[in-house]
Structure formats: structure tokens, C-alpha cells
XYZ file of C-alpha atoms in Angstrom:
620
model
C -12.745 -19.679 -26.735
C -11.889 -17.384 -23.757
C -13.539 -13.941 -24.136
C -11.116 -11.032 -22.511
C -12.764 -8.603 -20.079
C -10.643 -5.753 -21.875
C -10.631 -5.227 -25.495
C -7.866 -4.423 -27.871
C -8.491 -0.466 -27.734
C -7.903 -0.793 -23.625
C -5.207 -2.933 -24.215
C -3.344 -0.448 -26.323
C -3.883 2.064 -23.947
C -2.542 0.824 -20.843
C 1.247 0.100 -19.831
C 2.204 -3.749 -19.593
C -1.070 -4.797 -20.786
C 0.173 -8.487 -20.309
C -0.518 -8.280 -16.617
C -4.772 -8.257 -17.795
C -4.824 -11.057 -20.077
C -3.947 -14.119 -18.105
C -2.928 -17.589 -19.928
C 0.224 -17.674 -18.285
C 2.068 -20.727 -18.767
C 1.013 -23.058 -15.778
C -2.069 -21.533 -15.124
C -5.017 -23.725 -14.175
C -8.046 -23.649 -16.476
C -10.995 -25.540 -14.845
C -15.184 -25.966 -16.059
C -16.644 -23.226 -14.578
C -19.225 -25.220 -12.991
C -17.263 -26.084 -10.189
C -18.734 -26.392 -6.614
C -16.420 -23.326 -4.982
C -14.684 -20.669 -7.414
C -11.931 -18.449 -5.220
C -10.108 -15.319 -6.145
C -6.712 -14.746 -5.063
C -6.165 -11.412 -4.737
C -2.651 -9.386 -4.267
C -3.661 -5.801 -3.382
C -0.483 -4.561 -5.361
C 0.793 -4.436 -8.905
C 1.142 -7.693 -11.040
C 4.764 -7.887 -10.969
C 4.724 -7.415 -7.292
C 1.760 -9.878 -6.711
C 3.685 -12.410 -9.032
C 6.921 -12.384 -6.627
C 5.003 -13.828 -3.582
C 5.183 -17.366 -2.966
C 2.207 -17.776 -0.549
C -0.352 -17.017 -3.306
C 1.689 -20.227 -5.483
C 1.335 -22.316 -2.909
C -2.160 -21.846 -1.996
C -3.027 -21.117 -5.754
C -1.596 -24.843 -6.681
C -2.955 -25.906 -3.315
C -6.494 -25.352 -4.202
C -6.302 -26.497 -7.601
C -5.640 -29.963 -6.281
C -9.176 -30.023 -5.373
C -11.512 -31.132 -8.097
C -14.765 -29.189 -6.959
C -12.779 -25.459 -6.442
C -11.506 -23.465 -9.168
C -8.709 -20.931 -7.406
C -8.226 -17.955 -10.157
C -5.857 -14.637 -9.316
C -6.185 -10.833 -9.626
C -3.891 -8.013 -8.560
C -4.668 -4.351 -8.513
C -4.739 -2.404 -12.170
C -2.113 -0.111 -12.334
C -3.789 3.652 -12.085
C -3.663 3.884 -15.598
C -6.227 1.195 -16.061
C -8.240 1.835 -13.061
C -9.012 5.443 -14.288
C -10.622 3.230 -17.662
C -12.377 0.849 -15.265
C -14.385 3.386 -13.468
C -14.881 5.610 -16.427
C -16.369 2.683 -18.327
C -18.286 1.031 -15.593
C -16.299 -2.419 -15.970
C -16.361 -4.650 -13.270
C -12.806 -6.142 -11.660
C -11.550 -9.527 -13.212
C -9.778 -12.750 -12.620
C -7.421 -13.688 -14.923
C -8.209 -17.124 -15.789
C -11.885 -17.210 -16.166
C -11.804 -13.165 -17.440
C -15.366 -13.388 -15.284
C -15.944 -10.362 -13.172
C -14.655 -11.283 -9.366
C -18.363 -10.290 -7.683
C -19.220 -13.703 -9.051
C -16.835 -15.575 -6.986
C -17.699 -17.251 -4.034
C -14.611 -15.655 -2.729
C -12.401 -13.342 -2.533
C -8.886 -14.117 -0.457
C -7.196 -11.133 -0.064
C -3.338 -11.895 1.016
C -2.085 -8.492 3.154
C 1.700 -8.318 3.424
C 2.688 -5.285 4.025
C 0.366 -1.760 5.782
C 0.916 0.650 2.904
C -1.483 -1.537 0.429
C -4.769 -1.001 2.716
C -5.759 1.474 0.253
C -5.502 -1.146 -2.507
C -7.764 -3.387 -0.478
C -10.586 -1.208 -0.655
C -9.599 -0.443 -4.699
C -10.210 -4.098 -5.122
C -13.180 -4.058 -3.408
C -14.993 -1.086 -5.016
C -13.736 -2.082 -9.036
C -15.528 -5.622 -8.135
C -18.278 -3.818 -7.294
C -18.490 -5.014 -3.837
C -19.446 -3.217 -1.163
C -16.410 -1.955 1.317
C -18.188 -2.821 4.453
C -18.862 -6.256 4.575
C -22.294 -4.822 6.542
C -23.560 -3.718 3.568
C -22.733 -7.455 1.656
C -25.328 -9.569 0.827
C -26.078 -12.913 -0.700
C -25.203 -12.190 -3.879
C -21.258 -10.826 -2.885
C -18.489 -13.237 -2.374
C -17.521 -13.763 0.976
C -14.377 -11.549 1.726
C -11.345 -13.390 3.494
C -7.563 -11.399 4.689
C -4.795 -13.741 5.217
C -0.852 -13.105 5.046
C 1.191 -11.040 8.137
C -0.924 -7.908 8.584
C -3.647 -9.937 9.797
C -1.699 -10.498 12.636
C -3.316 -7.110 13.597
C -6.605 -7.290 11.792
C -8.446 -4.204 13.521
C -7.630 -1.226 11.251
C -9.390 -3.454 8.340
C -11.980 -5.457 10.361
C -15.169 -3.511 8.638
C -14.024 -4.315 5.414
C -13.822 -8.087 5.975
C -16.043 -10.668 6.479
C -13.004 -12.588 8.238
C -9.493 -13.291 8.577
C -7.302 -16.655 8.650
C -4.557 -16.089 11.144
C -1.762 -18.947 10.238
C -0.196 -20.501 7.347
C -2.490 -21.149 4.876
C -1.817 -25.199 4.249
C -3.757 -25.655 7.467
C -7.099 -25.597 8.030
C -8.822 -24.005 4.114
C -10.039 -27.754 3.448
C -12.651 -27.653 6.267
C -13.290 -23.729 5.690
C -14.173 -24.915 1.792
C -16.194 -27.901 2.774
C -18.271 -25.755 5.546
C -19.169 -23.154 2.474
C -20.527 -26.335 0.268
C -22.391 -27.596 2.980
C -24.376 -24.332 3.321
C -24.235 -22.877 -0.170
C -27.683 -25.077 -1.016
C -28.794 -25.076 2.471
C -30.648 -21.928 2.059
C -29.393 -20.256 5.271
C -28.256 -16.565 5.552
C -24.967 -15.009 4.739
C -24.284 -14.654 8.765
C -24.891 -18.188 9.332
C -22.146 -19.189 7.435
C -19.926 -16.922 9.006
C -20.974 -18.750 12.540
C -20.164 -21.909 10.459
C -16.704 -20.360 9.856
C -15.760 -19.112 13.245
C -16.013 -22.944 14.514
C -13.283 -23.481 12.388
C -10.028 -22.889 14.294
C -7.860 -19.337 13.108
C -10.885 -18.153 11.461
C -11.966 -14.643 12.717
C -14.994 -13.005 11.887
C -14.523 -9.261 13.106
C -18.244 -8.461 13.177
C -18.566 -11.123 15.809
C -16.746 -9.044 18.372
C -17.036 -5.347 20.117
C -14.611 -2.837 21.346
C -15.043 -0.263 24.167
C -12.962 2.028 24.462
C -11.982 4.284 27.807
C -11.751 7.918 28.031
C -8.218 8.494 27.266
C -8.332 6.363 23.515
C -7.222 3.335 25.056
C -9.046 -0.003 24.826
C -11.223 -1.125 27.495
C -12.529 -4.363 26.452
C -12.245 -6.573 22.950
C -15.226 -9.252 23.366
C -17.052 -11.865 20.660
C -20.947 -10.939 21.015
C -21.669 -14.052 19.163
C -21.901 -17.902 20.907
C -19.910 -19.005 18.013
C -16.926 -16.913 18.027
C -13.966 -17.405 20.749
C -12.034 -15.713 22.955
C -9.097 -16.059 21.452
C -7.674 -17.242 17.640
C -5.282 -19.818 17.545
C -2.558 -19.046 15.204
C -2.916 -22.292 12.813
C 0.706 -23.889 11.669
C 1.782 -26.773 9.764
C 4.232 -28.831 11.569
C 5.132 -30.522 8.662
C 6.886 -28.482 6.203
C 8.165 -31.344 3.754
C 4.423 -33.986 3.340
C 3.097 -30.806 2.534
C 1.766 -28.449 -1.188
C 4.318 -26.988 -2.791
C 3.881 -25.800 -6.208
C 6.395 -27.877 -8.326
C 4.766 -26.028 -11.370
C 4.452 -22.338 -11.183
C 3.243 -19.717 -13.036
C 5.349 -18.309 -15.065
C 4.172 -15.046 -16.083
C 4.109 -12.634 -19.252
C 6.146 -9.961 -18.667
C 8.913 -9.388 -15.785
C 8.179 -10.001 -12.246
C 10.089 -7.705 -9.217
C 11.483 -11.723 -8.424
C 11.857 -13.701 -12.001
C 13.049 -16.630 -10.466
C 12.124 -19.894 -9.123
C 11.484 -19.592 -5.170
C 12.671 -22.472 -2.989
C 11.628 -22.145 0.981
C 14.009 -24.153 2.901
C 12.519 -23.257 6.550
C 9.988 -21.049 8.012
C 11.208 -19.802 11.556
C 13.845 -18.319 12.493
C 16.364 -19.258 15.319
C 17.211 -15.930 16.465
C 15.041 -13.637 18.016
C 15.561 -10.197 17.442
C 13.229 -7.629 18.990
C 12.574 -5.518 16.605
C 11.650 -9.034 13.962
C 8.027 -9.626 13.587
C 8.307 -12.220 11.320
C 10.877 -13.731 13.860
C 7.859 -14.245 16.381
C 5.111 -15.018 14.190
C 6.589 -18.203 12.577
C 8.620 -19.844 15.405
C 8.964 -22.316 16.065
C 11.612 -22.722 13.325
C 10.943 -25.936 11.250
C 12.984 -27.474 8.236
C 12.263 -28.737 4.877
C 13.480 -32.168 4.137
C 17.095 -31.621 1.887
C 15.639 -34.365 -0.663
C 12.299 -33.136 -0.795
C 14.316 -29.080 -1.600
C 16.377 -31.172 -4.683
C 13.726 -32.802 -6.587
C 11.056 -29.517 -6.021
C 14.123 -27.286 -7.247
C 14.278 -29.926 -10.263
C 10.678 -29.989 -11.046
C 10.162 -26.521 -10.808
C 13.113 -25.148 -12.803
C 12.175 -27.682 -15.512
C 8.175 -26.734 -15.576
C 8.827 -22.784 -15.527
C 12.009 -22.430 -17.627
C 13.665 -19.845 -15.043
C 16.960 -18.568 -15.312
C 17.453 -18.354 -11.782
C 16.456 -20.031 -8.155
C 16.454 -18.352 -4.964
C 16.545 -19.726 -1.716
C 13.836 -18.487 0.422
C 14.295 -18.261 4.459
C 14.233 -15.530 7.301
C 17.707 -16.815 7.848
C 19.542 -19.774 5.092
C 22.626 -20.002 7.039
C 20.667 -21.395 9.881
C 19.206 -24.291 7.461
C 21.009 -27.266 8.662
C 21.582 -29.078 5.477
C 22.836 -26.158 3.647
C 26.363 -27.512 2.453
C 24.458 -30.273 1.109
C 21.662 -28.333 -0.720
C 23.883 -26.160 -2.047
C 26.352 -29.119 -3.687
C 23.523 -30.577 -4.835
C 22.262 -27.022 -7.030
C 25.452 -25.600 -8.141
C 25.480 -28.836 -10.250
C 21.958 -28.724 -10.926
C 22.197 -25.259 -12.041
C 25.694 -24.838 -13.746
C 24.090 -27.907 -15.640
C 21.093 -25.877 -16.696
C 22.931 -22.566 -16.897
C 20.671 -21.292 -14.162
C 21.916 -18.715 -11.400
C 21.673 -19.142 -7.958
C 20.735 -16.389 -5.219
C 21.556 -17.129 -1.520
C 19.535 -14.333 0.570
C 19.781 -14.081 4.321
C 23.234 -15.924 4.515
C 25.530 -14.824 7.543
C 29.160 -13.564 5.997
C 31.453 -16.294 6.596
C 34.294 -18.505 5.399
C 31.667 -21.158 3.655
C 29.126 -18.586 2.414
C 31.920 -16.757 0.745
C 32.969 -19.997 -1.040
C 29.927 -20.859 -1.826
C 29.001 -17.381 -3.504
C 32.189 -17.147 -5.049
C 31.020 -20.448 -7.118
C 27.501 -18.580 -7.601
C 28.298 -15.480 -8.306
C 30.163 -13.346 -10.662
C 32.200 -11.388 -8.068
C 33.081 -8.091 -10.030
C 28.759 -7.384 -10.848
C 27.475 -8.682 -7.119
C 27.623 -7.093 -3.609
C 27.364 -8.407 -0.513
C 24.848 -7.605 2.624
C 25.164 -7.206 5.639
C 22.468 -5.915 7.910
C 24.314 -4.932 11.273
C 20.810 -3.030 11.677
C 22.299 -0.483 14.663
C 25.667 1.566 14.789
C 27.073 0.279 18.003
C 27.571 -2.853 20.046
C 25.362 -1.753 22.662
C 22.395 -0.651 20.634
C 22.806 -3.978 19.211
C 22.661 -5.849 22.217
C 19.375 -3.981 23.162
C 18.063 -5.504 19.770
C 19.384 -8.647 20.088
C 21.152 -8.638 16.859
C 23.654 -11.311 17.956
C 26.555 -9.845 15.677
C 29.554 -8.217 17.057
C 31.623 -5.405 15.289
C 34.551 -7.913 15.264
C 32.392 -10.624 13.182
C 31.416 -7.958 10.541
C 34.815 -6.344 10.446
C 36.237 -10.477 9.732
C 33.553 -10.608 7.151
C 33.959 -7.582 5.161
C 37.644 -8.471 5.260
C 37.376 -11.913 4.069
C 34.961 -10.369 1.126
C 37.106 -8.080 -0.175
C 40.566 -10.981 0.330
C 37.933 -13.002 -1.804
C 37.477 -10.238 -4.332
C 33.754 -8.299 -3.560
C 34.543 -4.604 -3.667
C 30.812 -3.678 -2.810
C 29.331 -4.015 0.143
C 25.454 -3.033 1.541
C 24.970 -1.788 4.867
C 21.224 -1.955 6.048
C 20.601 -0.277 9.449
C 17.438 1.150 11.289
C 17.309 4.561 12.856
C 14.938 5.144 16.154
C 15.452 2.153 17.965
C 14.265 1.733 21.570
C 17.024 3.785 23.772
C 18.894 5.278 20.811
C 21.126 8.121 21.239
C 23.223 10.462 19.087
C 26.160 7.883 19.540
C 24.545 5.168 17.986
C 23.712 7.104 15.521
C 27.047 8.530 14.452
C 28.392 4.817 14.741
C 26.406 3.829 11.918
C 29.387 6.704 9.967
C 31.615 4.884 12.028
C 30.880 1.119 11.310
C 31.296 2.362 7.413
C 34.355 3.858 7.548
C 35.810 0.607 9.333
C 34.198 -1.233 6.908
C 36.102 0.896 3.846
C 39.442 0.690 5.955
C 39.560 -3.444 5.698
C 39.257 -2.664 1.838
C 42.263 -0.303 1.532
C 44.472 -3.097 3.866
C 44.474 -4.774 0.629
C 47.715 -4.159 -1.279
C 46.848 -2.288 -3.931
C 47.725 -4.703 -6.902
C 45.344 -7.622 -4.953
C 42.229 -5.201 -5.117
C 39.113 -5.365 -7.458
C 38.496 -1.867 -8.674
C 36.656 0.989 -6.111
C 35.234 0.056 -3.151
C 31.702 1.068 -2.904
C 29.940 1.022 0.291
C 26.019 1.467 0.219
C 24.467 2.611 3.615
C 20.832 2.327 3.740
C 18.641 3.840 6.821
C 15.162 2.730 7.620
C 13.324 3.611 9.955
C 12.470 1.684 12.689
C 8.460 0.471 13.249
C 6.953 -1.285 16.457
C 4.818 -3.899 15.424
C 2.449 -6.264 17.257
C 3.334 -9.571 18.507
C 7.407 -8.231 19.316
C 9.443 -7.497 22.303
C 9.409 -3.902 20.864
C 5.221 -3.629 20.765
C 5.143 -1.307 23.470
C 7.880 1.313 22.122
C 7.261 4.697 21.203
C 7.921 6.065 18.154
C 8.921 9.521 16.641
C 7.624 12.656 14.573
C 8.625 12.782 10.908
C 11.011 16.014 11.564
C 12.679 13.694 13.924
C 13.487 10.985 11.723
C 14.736 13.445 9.474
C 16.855 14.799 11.703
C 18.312 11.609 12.544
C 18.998 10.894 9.043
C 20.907 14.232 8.906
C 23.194 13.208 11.388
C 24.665 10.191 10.146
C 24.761 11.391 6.864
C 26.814 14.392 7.986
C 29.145 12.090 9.789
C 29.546 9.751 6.835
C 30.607 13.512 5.545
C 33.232 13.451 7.878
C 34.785 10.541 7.463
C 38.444 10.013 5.992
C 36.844 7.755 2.841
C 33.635 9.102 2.536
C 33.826 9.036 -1.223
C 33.807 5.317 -0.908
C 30.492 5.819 1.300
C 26.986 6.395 -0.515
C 24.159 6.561 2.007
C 20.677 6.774 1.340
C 17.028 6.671 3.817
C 13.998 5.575 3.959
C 10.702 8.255 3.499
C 10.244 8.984 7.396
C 6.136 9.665 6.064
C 5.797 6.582 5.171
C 7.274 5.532 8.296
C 4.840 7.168 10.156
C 1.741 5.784 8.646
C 3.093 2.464 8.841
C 3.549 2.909 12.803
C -0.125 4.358 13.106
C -0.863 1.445 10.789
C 0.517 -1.192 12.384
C -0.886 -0.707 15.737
C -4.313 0.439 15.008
C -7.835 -0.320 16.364
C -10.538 -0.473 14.353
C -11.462 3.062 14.352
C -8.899 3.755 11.569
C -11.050 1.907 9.473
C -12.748 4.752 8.839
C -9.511 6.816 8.108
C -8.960 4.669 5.493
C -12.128 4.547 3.632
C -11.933 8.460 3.788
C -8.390 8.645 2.236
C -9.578 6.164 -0.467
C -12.111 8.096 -1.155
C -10.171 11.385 -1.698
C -7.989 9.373 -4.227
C -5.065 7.788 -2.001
C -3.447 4.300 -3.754
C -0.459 2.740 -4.342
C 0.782 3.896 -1.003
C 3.688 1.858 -1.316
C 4.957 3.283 -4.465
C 6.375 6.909 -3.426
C 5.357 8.435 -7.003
C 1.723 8.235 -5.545
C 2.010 8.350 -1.812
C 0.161 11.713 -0.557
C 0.887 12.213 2.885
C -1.224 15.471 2.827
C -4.097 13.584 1.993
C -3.738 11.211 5.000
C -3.872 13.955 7.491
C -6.874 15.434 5.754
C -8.604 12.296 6.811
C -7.367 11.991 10.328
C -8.718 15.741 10.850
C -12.070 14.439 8.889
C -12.250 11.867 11.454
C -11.282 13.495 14.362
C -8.725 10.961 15.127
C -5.161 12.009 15.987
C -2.378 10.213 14.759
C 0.539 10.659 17.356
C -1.684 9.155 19.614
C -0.921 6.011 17.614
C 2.621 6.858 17.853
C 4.622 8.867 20.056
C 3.158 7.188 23.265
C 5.227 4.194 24.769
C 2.432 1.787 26.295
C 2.403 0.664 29.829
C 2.597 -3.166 30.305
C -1.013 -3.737 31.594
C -2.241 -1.630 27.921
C -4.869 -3.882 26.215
C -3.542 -4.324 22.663
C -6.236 -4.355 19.314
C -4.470 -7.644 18.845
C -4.323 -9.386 22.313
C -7.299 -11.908 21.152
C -5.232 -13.516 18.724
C -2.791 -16.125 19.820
C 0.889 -17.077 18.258
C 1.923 -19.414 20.804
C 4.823 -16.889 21.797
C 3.520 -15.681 25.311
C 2.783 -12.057 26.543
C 4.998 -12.715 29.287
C 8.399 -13.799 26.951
C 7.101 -10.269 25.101
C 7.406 -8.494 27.963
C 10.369 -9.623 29.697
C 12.032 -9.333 26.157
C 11.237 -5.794 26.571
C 12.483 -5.272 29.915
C 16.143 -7.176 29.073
C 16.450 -4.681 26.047
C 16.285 -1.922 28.899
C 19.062 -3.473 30.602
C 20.864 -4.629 26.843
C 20.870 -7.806 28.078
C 20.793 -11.035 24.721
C 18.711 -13.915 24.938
C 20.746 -16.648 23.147
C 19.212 -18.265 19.690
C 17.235 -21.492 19.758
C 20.129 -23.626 19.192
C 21.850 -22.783 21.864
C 19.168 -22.808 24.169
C 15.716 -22.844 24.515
C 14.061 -18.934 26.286
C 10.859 -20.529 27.102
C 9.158 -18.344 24.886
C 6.060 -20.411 24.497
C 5.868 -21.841 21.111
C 6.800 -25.355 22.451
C 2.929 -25.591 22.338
C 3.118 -26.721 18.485
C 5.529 -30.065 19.516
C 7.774 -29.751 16.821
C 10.508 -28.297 14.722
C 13.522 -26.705 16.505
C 11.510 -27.060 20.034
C 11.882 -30.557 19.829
C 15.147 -31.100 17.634
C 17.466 -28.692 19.982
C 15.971 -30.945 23.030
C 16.587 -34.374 21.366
């Protein structure tokens, strides 16, 4: 009989105390005498850490293999993690209930800046030490994967290494390596050198930074024989003979996404600056449409979900869409299951097809024109004209949507007041195609939603070397367009909200770090900072404390724009999209020239390397 690490007075306590208990319906319970044990970590809330598919499919991926046991934990809510340290009890996976400092390891999967915090909250309730210098042989071995690691530096200390790439790769050999020298009797560093043979795997200690006078970085070099120059970004060509959980977890209470997740394609044809998941998974490669109808069977059959979504950067781009989609709105009007079609381009056959999906009078449609004016748009390489969203938006509301979302990002490379106050502009065209409508034909009051973020450089983008802005500026930005939506002739049809311009400089300084922010972070941890990402807890305040502490200033992180020749923190690591298609991205969004998508012909931007997906199809 399990034991649970919590008993029934904590349980009372805390809010959702489902997330702690585990036993979720297709959860894997294995002897615990396996050869490897591995805990999945998600450095967020439950119902977050629930939503992300990457963690299923490695989870299930793992499982496969008789001699590891892969088990999951996400961060306790504040709530519990005021118990926990009060009461001295250790963090713990959900299956097993065993503390996580008995695991072999610890995968930590980083999505998104504003959870480093968490990282280190995981860390400490295990009981592990937060430098992995201080680790010894009886710690797991501490592992980052996910899209953050695609800048690694601001963590490095904490980590014994990273896997740059998509997980399916190369974990196998990394998992056979750490059975070959768990009962060899060799140190915790040589099986780090054993690790950094394997290709994507870095090991951070392994390598030194200098740094010159004025902040920048002089050199980034390994200082051990066994680590290389650069890290390959691993990536499976193959997206259908591949794991895919056809039985996931289904968990207690309700997830942020309570649905089955289908991924159709990873890539994305289109290559917009500001898009770093754009760059990091080119090239763009499809699922097989067979393979998408019998996992969407399987899985809506093993989990009992009400509702699939299809998962893409971009679904309209998938090229066997019509077929898929046939194929599901039988599936699913058989099963009384809903359907949700993200990341679909508004035209004629997406609006049929969500008008068969959807009901029309409780959904609203998105659109992400992302700047207010044709030319900022062109400097983004957005690929979407004024005249295609207008035709849109007026097809919606002929086809009976009276709500439409706007999403657009404020301090874009070369942004003036204009493009600003065209963002107002865009709106009030938008409400205009409603009220065309005779007034008999339309489906109660239009409601436009206009939602500002704002904009963040991150590595591995055409946009890398851009500056960024002061938090009074953003505000300020934000003021403008929403006193223009103020002034327009339907602005009670207009609603227009923004994104916390604090947050938005963290996640800058963030983004583009070098591993002296490390210590930053551990110093904001320790005053109390978590749940970044959650704007109940966020304390700005307490982030600049620790950048004083330091001595580190943060607008050096970002208000400069970087010269061409500046050595990035992440310049070691390599996604097969060249520097030089980077850089000359950069210098056409100067001139607001477009670079045309994949299909329509290839830029030469370097991820032909991999020999596959659209690199080969759109030659063929």
C-alpha cells in the first residue's frame, strides 16, 4: 500500500490538495528497484505543469523502458511550501511519494524566464544543494531541458547540465552512460565527462567566461578535454515512427489545458523576427495524417477528455489539414467531444471549419496582426496585410462571430508613435466591417479585445541584438494607444488591456543573461521571490534589491542594442539556423524588407543541415 508523503491534517490545510497525492489515472507505477529512477519536474503549479505536452511525451517515453522508472513533481503552491519548510519535509514525486533527493535524477523542463525562481524552490525543498558545486554522490544529478535552455547561462551554477533539442533524441544513450557508471565506482564528475560525449549535452561547469572591461563577454571556452566547442541542437527528423503518449495522464482536479493535445508539426514555415520558437524548431516537419487519427482515437478513448486541441506554431500551414479535420469532426461529434483549432490563419475554410466546431455566439476569434501598421509589420516579417485581416474580420462577422481578439506587441525594433496609434486604428477598422452588417443579419454587440505585450529580444532571432526599453516607457506606450482607442468613433465596442511592463523587463534581462545573474537569482530567492509568473506574487522591488546586492545593473542587460561582432552567452550552442541568416535578418528589418515563408522559397537560413522536413519537401 502506497504511503503519502503528506498526511490528512496537511491535506486539509492546503488548497487543491489533489495536485500532492498522485494516482492519476494513467500514471505509471513501477518496482522501485529499477536500474534508473527520474523525476520530471515542472517548476510551476500542477495545473500549469499538467498542460505541457513535452513532459507526456518524455514521461510515457521513459516508461517504455523496463530498467527506468520516470515519476513527476511540480512546485507546491506557497501555501504548502510554507508547511514544507516549517516541518522539515523533504520534496516528493508523485508516484513513488519517495522524497526526490533519492532520484538518480532530476529533469527540470524550463519554458518560460519568470519560473527561475521556482527552479531553485525545487531544488532547496528536495534538499539539494542549489549549486551543483556543492552536490555530491549522494544528490541526483540535475538536468534543464525545454526552450530557456536555449540560453542556459543565467542558470548554469545551478545545473549539472542541460539537453539542448527535442527530447526523443539522444536520453537512451544519456540513461545507458549513467548505468554503466552507477556501479563503476567513479566520481560524480566523471560521469558528467561521460555525459558531455553525448551529443546536446552541456555541462556548464566544463566551460569559463571572461569577461572585458565594459561587461561584455570576452571569451566562452570548455576547460575540460571532454566538453566541445559547440552543442549541437539534437532533432528528430522523424516526427510520425516516433513516442507519443497515446495514454495520458489524466489528472485530479482541472488543468489550465483539460484536453487531449494533438501536435500535428513542429516548425514553422514563416519566419518572423521577433519568433523564437520560429528559429529554434525549423526546419518545419509533419506528422503523418494517419498516424494524427488513430493517436487522437487512442488518446481520447484512454483519458476520457471532453475536448482535443490541435497543437502547432502554425495549423493552417499543416498540409493535410482538410483531411484531419474531416476525419475529427466525425470522430468527435461521435464522442460528443469539442474541438479547438489554435494558430489557424482567418480564412474562407477555417471559418467553415470552426463554424462546424464551434458554437459561434460563446467563441471569439484571434487574430494576432502583432504591429499597428503595414510597415512595422514588414520590419517583423509578419506576412499579413491590413487588407487580409480587414477580409477576415469581415467574413467572421458575415459568418456570425461578433468577438474578435486582437494580440499586438508594443516596442518593436524601429517603432514610432504612428505605429503605435495604428494599433487604435486597425481596431476601429476592425469594428467598422461589423457595423456594414445590416442590422437584422448581426449577432448581438460586437466586442473587440485588444491585448498589448510587450515586446522581448530573445536569443537565437533576427531581433537578438535589439534594444529594449525602461518600464516608464512601456507604460507610456501603453498610454498612447489606449488614449487613441479613446478616440475612436466605436470605442465602446473596443476593450484594451497590457501586459505588466515589470515583468517585461526581467524577462529581457532574463533572457539574455550571462551567468553572472546566477547569483541575482539565488539572492532574490533567498529574500522570498516565487511564482514570478503569477502577478499576485511577483515583487519587482525585491529584484532590484538583488541587482544592487550584487552590484550588477540591469539596463545594461537591456537598453543597449549590441553591435554585430558582440559575443553572445549563447553563441556555443548551435540550432542549425546560421549567425549570418540572424544577422542579415536584422539588417532587412532596417530596410522593412520580407523574406518569403519556406514554401515559397527556401532563405538559406541554414537548417538544411538536418536533411529533412520542409527543406527537402519544398525542393522535391
Amino acid at each position: 500500500m502506497r504511503k503519502l508523503a503528506l498526511n490528512d491534517e496537511i491535506l486539509l490545510k492546503v488548497e487543491n490538495p489533489a495536485r500532492y497525492i498522485g494516482n492519476e489515472v494513467n500514471s505509471v507505477m513501477k518496482d522501485k528497484n529499477v536500474d534508473v529512477r527520474f523525476c520530471m519536474a515542472f517548476p510551476d503549479s500542477y495545473q500549469i505543469g499538467m498542460s505541457h505536452l513535452g513532459i507526456q511525451i518524455l514521461y510515457d517515453m521513459f516508461n517504455q523502458r523496463e530498467d527506468t522508472w520516470c515519476e513527476r513533481v511540480y512546485s507546491p503552491w506557497p501555501d504548502l511550501d510554507k508547511i514544507m519548510r516549517e516541518q522539515q519535509i523533504p520534496l516528493f514525486a508523485l508516484e513513488s511519494q519517495d522524497p526526490v533527493k533519492d532520484f538518480d535524477f532530476l529533469g527540470i523542463t524550463i519554458q518560460y524566464e519568470m519560473c527561475y525562481t521556482n527552479i531553485l524552490q525545487l531544488l532547496d525543498l528536495s534538499q539539494i544543494p542549489l549549486r551543483s558545486e556543492d552536490r555530491t554522490l549522494d544528490h541526483p544529478f540535475v538536468m534543464g531541458g525545454g526552450p530557456c535552455t536555449y540560453n542556459p547561462e543565467p542558470l548554469a551554477p545551478f545545473f549539472d547540465m542541460f539537453y539542448i533539442g527535442e527530447g526523443e533524441t539522444v536520453f537512451d544513450q544519456l540513461l545507458d552512460a549513467y548505468k554503466e557508471w552507477k556501479n563503476s565506482g567513479k566520481s560524480r564528475r566523471e560521469f558528467l565527462e561521460m555525459a558531455a560525449e553525448i551529443p546536446g549535452i552541456y555541462v556548464p561547469s566544463f566551460y569559463e567566461t571572461t569577461y572585458h572591461e565594459d561587461g561584455t563577454i570576452a571569451s566562452f571556452k570548455p576547460v575540460n578535454p571532454h566538453a566541445k566547442e559547440k552543442i549541437e541542437k539534437q532533432v528528430v527528423m522523424d516526427l510520425t515512427n516516433t513516442y507519443y503518449p497515446k495514454k495520458p495522464i489524466v489528472p485530479f482536479i482541472k488543468a489550465t489545458q483539460d484536453r487531449v493535445t494533438l501536435e500535428i508539426q513542429r516548425g514553422c514555415i514563416r519566419g518572423c523576427r521577433f519568433c523564437q520558437a520560429g528559429m529554434l524548431y525549423r526546419p518545419t516537419r509533419e506528422r503523418d495524417v494517419d498516424f494524427l487519427k488513430e493517436t487522437a482515437k487512442s488518446m481520447l478513448e484512454s483519458s476520457g477528455h471532453e475536448e482535443i486541441s490541435l497543437s502547432s506554431l502554425s495549423s493552417s500551414d499543416y498540409s493535410q489539414l482538410p483531411e484531419l479535420i474531416d476525419y475529427l469532426i466525425e470522430e468527435c461529434s461521435a464522442r460528443k467531444v469539442n474541438i479547438s483549432l489554435p494558430s489557424l490563419r482567418i480564412d474562407a475554410f477555417s471559418l467553415d471549419v470552426m463554424s462546424k466546431v464551434q458554437d459561434i455566439k460563446k467563441s471569439s476569434l484571434t487574430f494576432a496582426p502583432e504591429a499597428g501598421s503595414q510597415r512595422l509589420r514588414d520590419v517583423i516579417n509578419k506576412g499579413l496585410t491590413e487588407e487580409v485581416i480587414l477580409e477576415g474580420a469581415s467574413k467572421a462577422f458575415e459568418g456570425g462571430w461578433s468577438r474578435v481578439k486582437l494580440y499586438f506587441m508594443l516596442g518593436l525594433p524601429t517603432e514610432t508613435e504612428e505605429d503605435m496609434r495604428g494599433i487604435a486604428h486597425l481596431a476601429e477598422a476592425i469594428a467598422k466591417k461589423y457595423y456594414e452588417i445590416p442590422k437584422d443579419q448581426r449577432h448581438g454587440k460586437c466586442q473587440i479585445v485588444v491585448s498589448t505585450s510587450f515586446f522581448v529580444p530573445k536569443p537565437f532571432t533576427p531581433f537578438q541584438w535589439a534594444g529594449m526599453f525602461r518600464k516608464e516607457d512601456y507604460l507610456e506606450k501603453a498610454k498612447i494607444v489606449k488614449e487613441e482607442i479613446r478616440a475612436q468613433l466605436n470605442q465602446k465596442s473596443i476593450k484594451y488591456n497590457y501586459h505588466e511592463a515589470d515583468v517585461t523587463v526581467l524577462e529581457g534581462i532574463l533572457a539574455r543573461g550571462d551567468r553572472r545573474l546566477a547569483d541575482v537569482i539565488e539572492a532574490v530567492y533567498k529574500k522570498g521571490a516565487i511564482f514570478d509568473a503569477w502577478s499576485e506574487y511577483f515583487r519587482y522591488d525585491l529584484w532590484m534589491e538583488a541587482f544592487e546586492e550584487i552590484g550588477l545593473d540591469p539596463e545594461f542587460y537591456t537598453l543597449r542594442e549590441r553591435p554585430l561582432d558582440e559575443i553572445f552567452p549563447w553563441d556555443f550552442i548551435s540550432i542549425g539556423v546560421s549567425r549570418k541568416f540572424l544577422e542579415k535578418e536584422w539588417e532587412k528589418a532596417h530596410k522593412e524588407e520580407i523574406t518569403p515563408n519556406c514554401k515559397m522559397k527556401c532563405s538559406g537560413c541554414g537548417a538544411g543541415i538536418y536533411k529533412g522536413g520542409i527543406c527537402i519537401e519544398s525542393k522535391n
